[in-house]
Structures are given as structure tokens and as C-alpha cells.
Coordinates of C-alpha atoms in Angstrom, one line a residue:
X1 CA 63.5 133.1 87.7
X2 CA 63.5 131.9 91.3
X3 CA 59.4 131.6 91.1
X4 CA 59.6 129.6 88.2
X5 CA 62.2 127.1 89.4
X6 CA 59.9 126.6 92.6
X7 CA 56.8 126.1 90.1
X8 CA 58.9 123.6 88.4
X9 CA 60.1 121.8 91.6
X10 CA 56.5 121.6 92.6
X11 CA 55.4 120.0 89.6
X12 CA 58.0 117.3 89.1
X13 CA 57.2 116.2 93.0
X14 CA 53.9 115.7 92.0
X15 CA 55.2 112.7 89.7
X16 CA 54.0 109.1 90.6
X17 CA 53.9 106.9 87.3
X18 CA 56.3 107.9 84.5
X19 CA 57.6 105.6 81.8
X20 CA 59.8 106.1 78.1
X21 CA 58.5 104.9 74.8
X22 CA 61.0 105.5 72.3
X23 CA 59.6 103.0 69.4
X24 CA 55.9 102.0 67.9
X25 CA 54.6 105.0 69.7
X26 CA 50.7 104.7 70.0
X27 CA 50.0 108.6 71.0
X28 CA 46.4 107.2 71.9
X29 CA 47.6 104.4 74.1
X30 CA 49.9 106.9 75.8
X31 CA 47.2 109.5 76.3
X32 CA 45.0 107.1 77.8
X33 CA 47.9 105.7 79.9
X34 CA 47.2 107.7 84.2
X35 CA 51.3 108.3 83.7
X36 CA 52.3 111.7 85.5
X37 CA 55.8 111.8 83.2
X38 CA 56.2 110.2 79.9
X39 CA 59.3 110.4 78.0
X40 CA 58.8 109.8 73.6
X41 CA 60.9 110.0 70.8
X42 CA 59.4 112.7 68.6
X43 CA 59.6 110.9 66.0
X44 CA 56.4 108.7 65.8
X45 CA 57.0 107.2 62.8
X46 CA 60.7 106.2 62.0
X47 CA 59.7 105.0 58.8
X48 CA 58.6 108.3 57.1
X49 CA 60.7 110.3 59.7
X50 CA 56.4 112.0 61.0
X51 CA 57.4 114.1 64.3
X52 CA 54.7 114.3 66.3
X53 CA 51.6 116.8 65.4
X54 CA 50.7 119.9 67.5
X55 CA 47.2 117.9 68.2
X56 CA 49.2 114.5 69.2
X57 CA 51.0 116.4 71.9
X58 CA 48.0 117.8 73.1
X59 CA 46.9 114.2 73.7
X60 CA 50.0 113.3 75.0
X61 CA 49.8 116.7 77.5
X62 CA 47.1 115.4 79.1
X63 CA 46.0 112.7 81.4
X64 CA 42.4 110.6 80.8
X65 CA 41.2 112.6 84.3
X66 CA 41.9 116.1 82.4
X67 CA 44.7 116.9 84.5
X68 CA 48.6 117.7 83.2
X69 CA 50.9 115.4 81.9
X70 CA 54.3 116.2 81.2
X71 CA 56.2 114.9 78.1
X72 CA 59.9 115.2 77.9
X73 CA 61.4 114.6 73.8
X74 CA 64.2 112.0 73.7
X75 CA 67.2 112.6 71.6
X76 CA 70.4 111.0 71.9
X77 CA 73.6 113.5 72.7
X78 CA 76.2 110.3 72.4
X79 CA 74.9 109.2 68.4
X80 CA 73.7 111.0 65.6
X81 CA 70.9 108.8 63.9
X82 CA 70.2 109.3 59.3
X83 CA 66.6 109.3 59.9
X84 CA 67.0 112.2 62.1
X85 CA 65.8 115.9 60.8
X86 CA 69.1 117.3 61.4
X87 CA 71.1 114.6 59.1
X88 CA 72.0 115.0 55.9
X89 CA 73.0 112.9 53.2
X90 CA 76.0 114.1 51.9
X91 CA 77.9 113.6 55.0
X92 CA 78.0 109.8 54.7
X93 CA 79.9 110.9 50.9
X94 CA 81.3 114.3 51.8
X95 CA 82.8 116.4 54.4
X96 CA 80.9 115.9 57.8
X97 CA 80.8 117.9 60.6
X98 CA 83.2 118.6 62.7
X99 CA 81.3 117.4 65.9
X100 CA 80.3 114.3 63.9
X101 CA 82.7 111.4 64.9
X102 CA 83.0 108.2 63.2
X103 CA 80.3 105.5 63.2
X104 CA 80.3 103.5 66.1
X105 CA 80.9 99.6 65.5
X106 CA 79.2 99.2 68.6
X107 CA 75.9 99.7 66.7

């Protein structure tokens, strides 16, 4: 475990250029970008609820120069969203779960 915390250690130094694109996610635009880091929402396409493919994260793996790029998935701990995989619809008629509070007014 100790060797592969080190590993990891070694690779985030290595990060220059990051950046977060959580809407209108262009996979090509991103895997042309030289970013080091880049943070998505793996949802690509909020309007059909599309996660992104095994052959878009491949693009989004790697940098224009061939070398590794590492993508980290955004998901919100603090809100649960409906277009979400894990929601369903019965909880906005029915019993929710217990860990689901009430809907925020703030949004």
C-alpha cells in the first residue's frame, strides 16, 4: 500500500495545468486541451442523462503528446440532482430515502 501511495504522490506533483468542466462537455476539445488534471461531470449529456463512453475516457486519459492525463468524475455529496442515475422518480411522490433531505430553496 505504501508503494502505491508514493506512485500516487509522484504523479499528482507532476500536475501543471488542470481545469473542471462540469457542463457542454466537448470530450474532443478536452483531449486536445495539454491539461495535466481535468475534472468532468460524467454526465456528458444532461439532456439524455449519456455518461461518458469507455472510448471518450480514453480520449480524455490522454494528452495530445501521448502522455497521461488524469480525470477525476465530479459528483456533488451536498445535493442529490433528478437527472442523476441513482434518482428515482417515485421519491419526489413517495417515501424518499432516508439520507435524502428536503429540496433546497437555495437552488
Amino acid at each position: 500500500m505504501h508503494a502505491a501511495r508514493v506512485e500516487m504522490r509522484a504523479v499528482l506533483a507532476r500536475v501543471a495545468r488542470w481545469g473542471c468542466q462540469y457542463q457542454n462537455i466537448d470530450v474532443q476539445s478536452i483531449g486536445a486541451s495539454p491539461l495535466d488534471l481535468i475534472v468532468v461531470e460524467p454526465i456528458v449529456d444532461a439532456a439524455t442523462g449519456r455518461i461518458a463512453s469507455a472510448e471518450e475516457m480514453q480520449v480524455l486519459k490522454r494528452k495530445p503528446t501521448g502522455d497521461r492525463r488524469l480525470v477525476l468524475a465530479y459528483l456533488s455529496v451536498g445535493a442529490a440532482e433528478e437527472y442523476r442515475p441513482y434518482w428515482s422518480p417515485d421519491w419526489k411522490t413517495g417515501p424518499a430515502p432516508v439520507w435524502l433531505g428536503s429540496e433546497s430553496s437555495e437552488w
